[in-house]
Tab-separated table of C-alpha atoms and ligand atoms in Angstrom:
chain	number	residue	atom	x	y	z
I	580	MET	CA	-21.445	-76.138	-134.703
I	581	ALA	CA	-24.796	-76.957	-133.290
I	582	LYS	CA	-28.112	-74.018	-133.997
I	583	ILE	CA	-30.615	-73.367	-131.799
I	584	LEU	CA	-33.783	-72.113	-131.520
I	585	SER	CA	-35.002	-71.520	-128.314
I	586	VAL	CA	-39.366	-70.137	-128.686
I	587	LEU	CA	-40.555	-67.356	-125.310
I	588	TYR	CA	-42.618	-65.027	-124.658
I	589	PRO	CA	-42.720	-61.791	-125.359
I	590	ASP	CA	-40.764	-58.961	-122.694
I	591	PRO	CA	-43.088	-56.710	-120.618
I	592	VAL	CA	-44.788	-54.529	-122.039
I	593	GLY	CA	-43.002	-52.050	-119.570
I	594	GLY	CA	-39.819	-53.414	-120.710
I	595	TYR	CA	-37.023	-55.105	-119.493
I	596	PRO	CA	-35.458	-56.367	-116.672
I	597	PRO	CA	-39.151	-55.925	-114.445
I	598	PRO	CA	-38.438	-53.464	-111.207
I	599	TYR	CA	-38.138	-56.438	-109.518
I	600	ALA	CA	-40.353	-57.039	-106.023
I	601	ARG	CA	-37.311	-58.841	-104.329
I	602	ASP	CA	-33.616	-59.499	-103.784
I	603	ASP	CA	-32.563	-63.162	-103.319
I	604	ILE	CA	-34.726	-66.279	-104.203
I	605	PRO	CA	-33.592	-69.907	-101.293
I	606	THR	CA	-31.506	-71.883	-103.361
I	607	ILE	CA	-33.029	-75.014	-103.749
I	608	THR	CA	-31.136	-77.979	-103.830
I	609	GLY	CA	-33.010	-81.418	-104.377
I	610	TYR	CA	-37.591	-82.171	-103.841
I	611	PRO	CA	-38.588	-84.391	-102.618
I	612	GLY	CA	-38.021	-88.020	-102.613
I	613	GLY	CA	-34.005	-87.346	-102.959
I	614	GLN	CA	-33.994	-86.151	-107.104
I	615	SER	CA	-31.252	-83.404	-106.851
I	616	ALA	CA	-32.138	-79.698	-108.681
I	617	PRO	CA	-30.250	-79.442	-112.065
I	618	THR	CA	-26.228	-79.210	-111.987
I	619	PRO	CA	-25.193	-78.021	-114.382
I	620	GLU	CA	-21.685	-76.964	-115.223
I	621	ALA	CA	-22.433	-73.789	-114.453
I	622	ILE	CA	-25.365	-70.589	-115.134
I	623	ASP	CA	-24.066	-67.180	-116.611
I	624	PHE	CA	-27.493	-65.544	-114.524
I	625	THR	CA	-28.264	-64.049	-111.503
I	626	PRO	CA	-30.914	-66.616	-109.557
I	627	GLY	CA	-34.223	-64.689	-109.384
I	628	GLN	CA	-34.743	-62.947	-112.638
I	629	LEU	CA	-36.802	-63.058	-115.023
I	630	LEU	CA	-35.053	-65.668	-118.002
I	631	GLY	CA	-38.083	-66.797	-119.616
I	632	CYS	CA	-38.198	-63.961	-121.987
I	633	VAL	CA	-36.911	-63.002	-125.207
I	634	SER	CA	-34.892	-60.966	-123.733
I	635	GLY	CA	-33.697	-63.578	-120.425
I	636	GLU	CA	-32.988	-66.119	-123.169
I	637	LEU	CA	-33.095	-68.098	-120.898
I	638	GLY	CA	-29.433	-66.823	-119.445
I	639	LEU	CA	-28.030	-69.641	-122.635
I	640	ARG	CA	-26.499	-67.147	-125.446
I	641	ARG	CA	-22.745	-66.295	-123.761
I	642	PHE	CA	-22.725	-70.709	-122.819
I	643	LEU	CA	-23.864	-71.688	-126.712
I	644	GLU	CA	-22.676	-69.364	-128.429
I	645	GLY	CA	-18.636	-69.323	-126.461
I	646	ALA	CA	-19.273	-72.670	-127.366
I	647	GLY	CA	-18.819	-71.509	-131.295
I	648	HIS	CA	-23.418	-72.895	-131.943
I	649	SER	CA	-25.678	-69.634	-133.335
I	650	TYR	CA	-28.427	-69.179	-130.439
I	651	VAL	CA	-31.017	-67.336	-132.317
I	652	VAL	CA	-34.550	-66.130	-129.849
I	653	THR	CA	-37.806	-65.714	-130.603
I	654	SER	CA	-41.773	-65.066	-129.203
I	655	ASP	CA	-42.576	-65.412	-133.102
I	656	LYS	CA	-44.178	-68.595	-133.574
I	657	GLU	CA	-47.826	-68.235	-135.553
I	658	GLY	CA	-47.961	-68.709	-138.894
I	659	PRO	CA	-45.419	-70.121	-141.795
I	660	ASP	CA	-44.621	-66.486	-141.927
I	661	SER	CA	-42.620	-66.870	-138.681
I	662	VAL	CA	-39.268	-66.339	-137.455
I	663	LEU	CA	-39.942	-70.353	-136.145
I	664	ASP	CA	-41.516	-71.538	-139.859
I	665	ARG	CA	-37.740	-69.113	-141.153
I	666	GLU	CA	-35.305	-70.815	-139.140
I	667	LEU	CA	-36.806	-74.370	-137.917
I	668	SER	CA	-34.921	-75.839	-141.608
I	669	ASP	CA	-31.466	-76.155	-140.185
I	670	THR	CA	-32.643	-75.645	-136.729
I	671	ASP	CA	-30.793	-78.591	-134.517
I	672	VAL	CA	-32.226	-78.170	-131.039
I	673	VAL	CA	-35.739	-76.533	-129.766
I	674	ILE	CA	-36.182	-74.803	-126.700
I	675	SER	CA	-40.297	-74.261	-125.391
I	676	GLN	CA	-41.219	-73.599	-122.950
I	677	PRO	CA	-45.362	-75.160	-122.329
I	678	PHE	CA	-46.138	-71.155	-121.305
I	679	TRP	CA	-45.599	-70.298	-124.192
I	680	PRO	CA	-45.129	-73.203	-126.877
I	681	ALA	CA	-43.918	-74.028	-130.132
I	682	TYR	CA	-46.443	-76.854	-131.360
I	683	LEU	CA	-43.517	-79.290	-132.698
I	684	THR	CA	-46.219	-80.899	-135.382
I	685	PRO	CA	-46.404	-83.394	-137.452
I	686	GLU	CA	-45.579	-80.903	-141.047
I	687	ARG	CA	-42.877	-78.852	-138.627
I	688	ILE	CA	-41.193	-82.179	-137.872
I	689	ALA	CA	-41.245	-82.993	-141.205
I	690	ALA	CA	-40.417	-79.443	-142.548
I	691	ALA	CA	-36.434	-79.745	-140.497
I	692	PRO	CA	-34.332	-82.056	-141.305
I	693	ARG	CA	-31.778	-81.631	-138.650
I	694	LEU	CA	-33.869	-81.579	-135.468
I	695	LYS	CA	-32.663	-83.693	-132.980
I	696	LEU	CA	-33.338	-82.291	-129.738
I	697	ALA	CA	-36.569	-80.511	-128.729
I	698	ILE	CA	-35.699	-79.499	-124.585
I	699	THR	CA	-39.370	-78.060	-121.946
I	700	ALA	CA	-38.539	-75.471	-120.239
I	701	GLY	CA	-40.525	-76.780	-118.000
I	702	ILE	CA	-42.796	-79.357	-117.723
I	703	GLY	CA	-45.018	-80.890	-120.069
I	704	SER	CA	-43.296	-81.499	-123.309
I	705	ASP	CA	-48.007	-82.395	-124.638
I	706	HIS	CA	-47.119	-80.088	-127.730
I	707	VAL	CA	-44.494	-81.534	-129.356
I	708	ASP	CA	-46.204	-84.324	-131.289
I	709	LEU	CA	-44.165	-87.316	-129.758
I	710	PRO	CA	-45.541	-89.471	-132.530
I	711	SER	CA	-43.510	-87.544	-135.032
I	712	ALA	CA	-40.608	-87.467	-132.982
I	713	ILE	CA	-39.987	-90.586	-131.867
I	714	SER	CA	-39.801	-92.493	-135.796
I	715	HIS	CA	-37.719	-89.115	-136.548
I	716	GLY	CA	-35.094	-90.238	-134.288
I	717	MET	CA	-35.482	-87.321	-132.568
I	718	THR	CA	-34.917	-86.949	-128.295
I	719	VAL	CA	-37.621	-85.551	-126.143
I	720	ALA	CA	-36.183	-84.391	-122.926
I	721	GLU	CA	-37.832	-81.401	-120.520
I	722	VAL	CA	-36.804	-80.559	-116.537
I	723	THR	CA	-39.106	-82.388	-114.899
I	724	PHE	CA	-39.875	-81.408	-110.991
I	725	SER	CA	-38.413	-77.935	-111.416
I	726	ASN	CA	-41.668	-76.442	-111.474
I	727	SER	CA	-43.613	-78.961	-110.081
I	728	ILE	CA	-43.798	-77.380	-105.967
I	729	SER	CA	-45.074	-74.154	-107.783
I	730	VAL	CA	-47.596	-75.368	-110.163
I	731	SER	CA	-48.867	-77.485	-106.852
I	732	GLU	CA	-48.510	-74.526	-104.198
I	733	HIS	CA	-50.738	-72.559	-107.354
I	734	ALA	CA	-53.202	-74.919	-107.496
I	735	VAL	CA	-53.789	-74.883	-103.901
I	736	MET	CA	-53.818	-71.181	-104.359
I	737	GLN	CA	-56.840	-72.095	-106.547
I	738	ILE	CA	-59.153	-74.506	-105.121
I	739	LEU	CA	-58.917	-71.992	-102.098
I	740	THR	CA	-59.971	-69.529	-104.049
I	741	LEU	CA	-62.740	-71.152	-105.793
I	742	VAL	CA	-64.472	-71.576	-102.980
I	743	HIS	CA	-63.445	-68.886	-100.777
I	744	SER	CA	-65.263	-67.062	-103.511
I	745	TYR	CA	-62.384	-65.326	-103.364
I	746	MET	CA	-62.262	-63.058	-106.821
I	747	PRO	CA	-65.704	-61.099	-106.644
I	748	ALA	CA	-64.856	-60.344	-102.530
I	749	HIS	CA	-62.565	-59.115	-104.714
I	750	GLU	CA	-64.025	-57.154	-106.868
I	751	TRP	CA	-66.875	-55.692	-104.962
I	752	VAL	CA	-64.043	-53.728	-102.774
I	753	THR	CA	-61.627	-52.546	-105.705
I	754	THR	CA	-63.741	-51.845	-108.508
I	755	LYS	CA	-67.684	-52.209	-107.533
I	756	LYS	CA	-65.486	-49.605	-104.474
I	757	GLY	CA	-68.729	-51.548	-102.142
I	758	TRP	CA	-68.426	-52.539	-99.209
I	759	ASN	CA	-71.549	-56.118	-100.020
I	760	ILE	CA	-70.426	-58.585	-97.137
I	761	ALA	CA	-73.800	-60.198	-98.059
I	762	ASP	CA	-73.450	-60.563	-102.144
I	763	ALA	CA	-69.421	-61.423	-101.295
I	764	VAL	CA	-70.174	-64.356	-99.113
I	765	SER	CA	-73.722	-65.580	-100.863
I	766	ARG	CA	-70.729	-68.252	-102.753
I	767	ALA	CA	-68.685	-68.591	-99.748
I	768	TYR	CA	-67.697	-71.697	-98.425
I	769	ASP	CA	-64.443	-72.676	-96.249
I	770	ILE	CA	-63.293	-76.695	-97.312
I	771	GLU	CA	-63.055	-77.819	-93.878
I	772	GLY	CA	-64.949	-81.454	-93.782
I	773	MET	CA	-64.976	-81.420	-98.266
I	774	ASP	CA	-64.120	-84.945	-100.046
I	775	VAL	CA	-60.202	-83.230	-102.325
I	776	GLY	CA	-59.173	-85.309	-104.702
I	777	VAL	CA	-56.490	-85.450	-107.246
I	778	LEU	CA	-56.200	-87.517	-111.009
I	779	GLY	CA	-52.513	-88.026	-111.214
I	780	SER	CA	-50.702	-88.528	-107.913
I	781	GLY	CA	-47.248	-87.823	-109.788
I	782	ARG	CA	-44.826	-85.182	-108.470
I	783	ILE	CA	-47.203	-82.855	-108.853
I	784	GLY	CA	-50.639	-84.421	-106.980
I	785	GLN	CA	-49.445	-85.400	-104.617
I	786	ALA	CA	-47.335	-82.478	-103.175
I	787	VAL	CA	-50.586	-80.804	-103.529
I	788	LEU	CA	-51.648	-84.026	-101.475
I	789	ARG	CA	-49.255	-83.765	-99.118
I	790	ARG	CA	-49.732	-79.008	-98.686
I	791	LEU	CA	-53.918	-80.442	-98.137
I	792	LYS	CA	-53.721	-82.365	-95.304
I	793	PRO	CA	-53.674	-80.054	-93.002
I	794	PHE	CA	-57.205	-78.036	-93.909
I	795	ASP	CA	-58.180	-81.432	-92.549
I	796	VAL	CA	-60.875	-82.660	-95.950
I	797	ARG	CA	-60.972	-86.496	-96.839
I	798	LEU	CA	-58.271	-86.827	-99.760
I	799	HIS	CA	-58.804	-89.011	-102.683
I	800	TYR	CA	-56.457	-90.100	-106.341
I	801	SER	CA	-56.686	-91.827	-108.944
I	802	ASP	CA	-53.730	-93.060	-111.152
I	803	VAL	CA	-52.938	-95.715	-113.328
I	804	HIS	CA	-49.594	-96.210	-110.478
I	805	ARG	CA	-51.252	-96.921	-107.520
I	806	LEU	CA	-48.784	-95.193	-104.622
I	807	PRO	CA	-47.518	-97.180	-102.315
I	808	LYS	CA	-49.154	-98.155	-98.788
I	809	GLU	CA	-47.112	-96.090	-96.548
I	810	VAL	CA	-47.992	-93.330	-98.445
I	811	GLU	CA	-51.891	-94.033	-98.811
I	812	GLU	CA	-50.931	-94.598	-94.979
I	813	GLU	CA	-50.370	-90.781	-94.130
I	814	LEU	CA	-51.937	-89.443	-96.193
I	815	GLU	CA	-55.491	-91.426	-95.328
I	816	LEU	CA	-56.470	-91.216	-99.103
I	817	THR	CA	-58.804	-93.585	-101.157
I	818	TYR	CA	-57.560	-94.400	-103.771
I	819	HIS	CA	-60.560	-95.452	-107.343
I	820	PRO	CA	-59.440	-96.698	-109.808
I	821	ASP	CA	-61.200	-94.134	-111.982
I	822	ALA	CA	-61.527	-91.140	-112.982
I	823	ARG	CA	-65.324	-91.494	-113.280
I	824	SER	CA	-64.924	-92.851	-109.170
I	825	LEU	CA	-62.809	-90.059	-108.585
I	826	ALA	CA	-65.055	-87.903	-110.399
I	827	SER	CA	-67.693	-88.251	-108.149
I	828	SER	CA	-67.126	-88.507	-104.918
I	829	VAL	CA	-65.957	-85.609	-104.984
I	830	ASP	CA	-66.437	-81.863	-103.775
I	831	VAL	CA	-63.549	-80.097	-105.364
I	832	LEU	CA	-60.777	-82.167	-108.181
I	833	SER	CA	-57.477	-80.628	-109.329
I	834	ILE	CA	-56.093	-82.138	-112.305
I	835	HIS	CA	-52.169	-83.114	-112.765
I	836	THR	CA	-51.479	-86.101	-115.563
I	837	PRO	CA	-50.033	-85.070	-118.565
I	838	LEU	CA	-51.908	-85.223	-121.796
I	839	HIS	CA	-51.481	-87.713	-123.979
I	840	PRO	CA	-54.157	-89.935	-125.735
I	841	GLN	CA	-55.673	-91.333	-122.671
I	842	THR	CA	-56.302	-87.979	-120.721
I	843	LEU	CA	-56.912	-85.423	-123.742
I	844	ASP	CA	-61.501	-84.772	-123.870
I	845	LEU	CA	-61.699	-86.801	-120.730
I	846	PHE	CA	-63.744	-84.060	-119.134
I	847	ASP	CA	-66.275	-83.774	-121.336
I	848	ASP	CA	-70.868	-83.318	-120.501
I	849	GLU	CA	-70.580	-87.343	-119.343
I	850	LEU	CA	-67.621	-87.130	-117.023
I	851	LEU	CA	-69.170	-83.250	-115.433
I	852	GLY	CA	-72.690	-84.547	-115.306
I	853	ALA	CA	-71.043	-87.388	-113.177
I	854	MET	CA	-69.664	-84.932	-110.790
I	855	LYS	CA	-71.813	-83.668	-107.652
I	856	ARG	CA	-73.769	-79.651	-108.025
I	857	GLY	CA	-71.404	-77.154	-106.898
I	858	ALA	CA	-68.035	-79.919	-107.689
I	859	TYR	CA	-65.109	-77.639	-108.481
I	860	ILE	CA	-62.031	-78.485	-110.549
I	861	VAL	CA	-59.144	-76.825	-110.640
I	862	ASN	CA	-56.946	-77.228	-113.603
I	863	THR	CA	-53.034	-76.930	-113.668
I	864	ALA	CA	-52.336	-80.137	-116.296
I	865	ARG	CA	-53.805	-79.676	-119.408
I	866	ALA	CA	-56.503	-77.195	-120.950
I	867	LEU	CA	-57.049	-80.509	-123.697
I	868	ILE	CA	-57.752	-83.439	-120.911
I	869	VAL	CA	-61.635	-81.173	-120.352
I	870	ASN	CA	-63.724	-80.404	-122.834
I	871	ARG	CA	-63.560	-76.543	-123.383
I	872	ASP	CA	-67.083	-76.176	-123.970
I	873	ALA	CA	-68.725	-78.943	-121.448
I	874	VAL	CA	-66.795	-76.732	-119.242
I	875	VAL	CA	-68.730	-73.564	-120.744
I	876	ARG	CA	-72.220	-75.647	-120.243
I	877	ALA	CA	-71.389	-76.975	-116.507
I	878	LEU	CA	-70.633	-73.557	-114.905
I	879	ASP	CA	-73.793	-72.701	-116.508
I	880	SER	CA	-76.323	-74.532	-115.449
I	881	GLY	CA	-74.241	-75.327	-111.439
I	882	ARG	CA	-73.182	-78.835	-112.752
I	883	LEU	CA	-69.671	-76.756	-111.149
I	884	ALA	CA	-69.580	-73.897	-109.210
I	885	GLY	CA	-65.833	-72.879	-110.234
I	886	TYR	CA	-63.343	-73.886	-112.363
I	887	ALA	CA	-60.247	-72.738	-112.257
I	888	GLY	CA	-56.860	-73.216	-114.056
I	889	ASP	CA	-54.248	-71.937	-116.137
I	890	VAL	CA	-53.674	-73.553	-118.957
I	891	TRP	CA	-55.713	-73.147	-121.878
I	892	TYR	CA	-56.073	-73.622	-125.790
I	893	PRO	CA	-54.680	-72.573	-127.802
I	894	GLN	CA	-52.038	-70.846	-126.015
I	895	PRO	CA	-51.936	-67.744	-126.359
I	896	PRO	CA	-56.061	-67.500	-126.386
I	897	PRO	CA	-57.546	-65.820	-128.788
I	898	PRO	CA	-59.941	-63.253	-126.974
I	899	ASP	CA	-62.683	-64.538	-127.292
I	900	HIS	CA	-62.216	-68.411	-125.890
I	901	PRO	CA	-65.455	-68.082	-123.630
I	902	TRP	CA	-62.944	-69.401	-120.516
I	903	ARG	CA	-61.889	-65.220	-120.279
I	904	THR	CA	-66.055	-65.552	-120.036
I	905	MET	CA	-66.998	-67.571	-118.294
I	906	PRO	CA	-69.188	-67.164	-114.697
I	907	HIS	CA	-66.966	-68.598	-111.297
I	908	GLU	CA	-64.010	-69.147	-112.999
I	909	ALA	CA	-60.188	-67.783	-111.922
I	910	MET	CA	-58.452	-68.629	-114.546
I	911	THR	CA	-55.635	-66.934	-115.018
I	912	PRO	CA	-52.503	-67.828	-117.732
I	913	HIS	CA	-50.700	-70.831	-117.432
I	914	VAL	CA	-48.153	-68.464	-115.259
I	915	SER	CA	-48.053	-71.543	-112.755
I	916	GLY	CA	-44.426	-72.895	-113.048
I	917	SER	CA	-43.122	-69.945	-114.479
I	918	THR	CA	-42.113	-68.311	-111.233
I	919	LEU	CA	-39.133	-66.317	-110.509
I	920	SER	CA	-38.183	-69.483	-108.775
I	921	ALA	CA	-39.104	-71.738	-110.788
I	922	GLN	CA	-38.083	-70.094	-114.417
I	923	ALA	CA	-33.800	-70.305	-112.343
I	924	ARG	CA	-34.358	-73.707	-112.186
I	925	TYR	CA	-35.639	-75.187	-115.767
I	926	ALA	CA	-32.758	-72.711	-116.839
I	927	ALA	CA	-30.339	-74.506	-115.306
I	928	GLY	CA	-31.570	-77.452	-116.030
I	929	VAL	CA	-31.546	-76.837	-119.591
I	930	ARG	CA	-28.375	-75.548	-119.713
I	931	GLU	CA	-27.783	-78.858	-117.575
I	932	ILE	CA	-29.470	-81.386	-120.288
I	933	LEU	CA	-27.299	-78.887	-123.552
I	934	GLU	CA	-24.625	-79.796	-122.016
I	935	CYS	CA	-25.163	-83.406	-121.786
I	936	TRP	CA	-26.004	-83.255	-124.681
I	937	PHE	CA	-23.114	-81.578	-126.813
I	938	ALA	CA	-20.357	-83.545	-124.824
I	939	GLU	CA	-22.329	-86.923	-125.901
I	940	ARG	CA	-23.115	-87.250	-122.309
I	941	PRO	CA	-26.401	-89.436	-120.744
I	942	ILE	CA	-29.718	-86.492	-120.435
I	943	ARG	CA	-30.556	-88.421	-116.669
I	944	PRO	CA	-33.407	-90.856	-117.484
I	945	GLU	CA	-36.037	-89.119	-115.718
I	946	TYR	CA	-35.273	-85.637	-117.889
I	947	LEU	CA	-36.104	-88.171	-120.365
I	948	ILE	CA	-39.765	-88.067	-122.686
I	949	VAL	CA	-38.964	-89.172	-125.458
I	950	ASP	CA	-35.153	-91.240	-127.399
I	951	GLY	CA	-33.829	-94.332	-128.930
I	952	GLY	CA	-37.063	-94.235	-130.927
I	953	GLY	CA	-40.011	-94.859	-128.470
I	954	LEU	CA	-41.305	-93.211	-124.771
I	955	ALA	CA	-38.099	-93.423	-122.653
I	956	GLY	CA	-37.807	-92.885	-118.727
I	957	ALA	CA	-40.111	-90.084	-116.973
I	958	GLY	CA	-42.328	-90.199	-121.126
I	959	ALA	CA	-42.246	-93.776	-120.574
I	960	HIS	CA	-43.853	-93.777	-117.065
I	961	SER	CA	-46.646	-91.187	-117.290
I	962	TYR	CA	-47.036	-91.015	-121.160
I	963	THR	CA	-48.921	-93.487	-123.677
I	964	VAL	CA	-48.794	-92.790	-127.384
I	965	ALA	CA	-51.288	-93.774	-129.771
I	966	GLY	CA	-51.840	-96.335	-131.881
N	289	NAD	P1	-45.543	-87.041	-112.985
N	289	NAD	O1	-44.816	-87.591	-114.235
N	289	NAD	O2	-44.696	-86.582	-111.852
N	289	NAD	O3	-47.308	-87.110	-112.888
N	289	NAD	C1	-47.804	-87.584	-113.588
N	289	NAD	C2	-49.088	-88.032	-113.125
N	289	NAD	O4	-49.517	-88.994	-113.865
N	289	NAD	C3	-47.970	-89.934	-112.775
N	289	NAD	O5	-48.485	-90.387	-111.975
N	289	NAD	C4	-48.803	-90.917	-114.032
N	289	NAD	O6	-49.374	-91.991	-113.769
N	289	NAD	C5	-50.132	-90.123	-114.033
N	289	NAD	N1	-51.556	-90.777	-114.824
N	289	NAD	C6	-50.906	-89.886	-116.494
N	289	NAD	N2	-52.114	-90.973	-117.231
N	289	NAD	C7	-52.859	-91.516	-115.872
N	289	NAD	C8	-53.949	-91.331	-116.227
N	289	NAD	N3	-55.314	-91.598	-118.168
N	289	NAD	N4	-54.918	-91.785	-115.476
N	289	NAD	C9	-54.580	-91.183	-114.470
N	289	NAD	N5	-53.158	-90.750	-113.877
N	289	NAD	C10	-52.350	-90.845	-115.594
N	289	NAD	O7	-46.053	-85.493	-113.975
N	289	NAD	P2	-45.826	-83.522	-113.010
N	289	NAD	O8	-45.228	-82.948	-112.735
N	289	NAD	O9	-46.465	-84.712	-111.526
N	289	NAD	O10	-46.991	-82.616	-113.541
N	289	NAD	C11	-47.712	-83.418	-114.263
N	289	NAD	C12	-48.588	-82.160	-115.601
N	289	NAD	O11	-48.621	-81.431	-114.992
N	289	NAD	C13	-47.456	-82.403	-116.707
N	289	NAD	O12	-47.495	-83.537	-117.540
N	289	NAD	C14	-47.664	-81.226	-117.195
N	289	NAD	O13	-48.835	-81.321	-118.623
N	289	NAD	C15	-48.605	-80.404	-116.697
N	289	NAD	N6	-47.243	-78.797	-115.598
N	289	NAD	C16	-47.891	-78.259	-115.921
N	289	NAD	C17	-47.864	-77.002	-115.169
N	289	NAD	C18	-48.371	-75.520	-115.568
N	289	NAD	O14	-47.433	-74.888	-115.300
N	289	NAD	N7	-49.647	-75.158	-115.474
N	289	NAD	C19	-46.512	-77.174	-115.036
N	289	NAD	C20	-45.308	-78.309	-114.917
N	289	NAD	C21	-46.182	-79.883	-114.920
């Protein structure tokens, strides 16, 4: 029998369960391109309810304990005395969410001799040190596509929020109790006619491009895997061979690559300096793809007209993290991929992965990041590992 440890974000301060705004969520059975939504044998939760926090338990307790496994759920993940560190030594499976990541460092992996499977309840497994996972003989899996559309909607929302200068306008009429039209519109523009690009045209990046098409913008992209010609023609895309060519050509850039050695610290002073004056960046991918202080400098100097996103490092960030107070930002905490709609899908996907694991059935290749001693499946397509 196995020990499963879930590291989930804390319950709402108002208590669990929260009052829900709606009674149900739409049923999504498949994704663009034909991949099916998760297909577990059963679920023990109500779709649309809060599953990603400690009391939500990803809806897994009955299933796991019913099969004789032990299930520990905690949000306590920092420092050597954390529940995460105390429980790791005899844990077989760690489940974590990018929104409240259990950073599985080389030291933690080395301290977990039984650890064989790390599941990301969501997408993006950079919180697991992948080289260590490979040498430890682990499998790393995530629930590919579960929240890709959620994130693409959030990215489009943040592009419009920045360019239309929504945040200052909202502040004038609410916090400041004013009606200061001139102040509120002095940085407001339309995206119509602008050049808008995505770095990374995978599941999320392509969904962003498709959603932006009706806004009558000129669309650009760059990716290590070029899209099929039909897609480029359908969306009237301009392809760029690298991030620099893309970044220097667009008014708005949305980042959608994984964090891996090729993308770590990619947007430094030099690359930000190559962007047009007054460009905007939205980053819902990973914070470490951009240089934290270079972004602040670019906003201060006016090189960037705005920066938005929902990814930070570390998570949670300290109270004095400069992105909390930098100018012209429209930041959220890491929420885009954890809507109640997305939670139902990634909780079902985690259950599907666990069912396969316990029954020794193969996990879908599109869910695999590391397996069999190397990058596998979706991981082999989108990640690299250093040296
Ligand atoms: P995906 O694997 O479908 O697409 C990623 C794309 O990035 C691939 O097409 C890949 O070829 C490309 N890529 C990789 N390295 C590149 C490089 N150096 N230059 C250019 N392109 C590169 O993944 P996805 O589902 O679209 O998700 C992308 C990332 O978004 C995830 O890895 C994760 O970090 C992040 N994400 C964030 C949230 C959130 O809640 N904010 C949720 C889901 C995913």
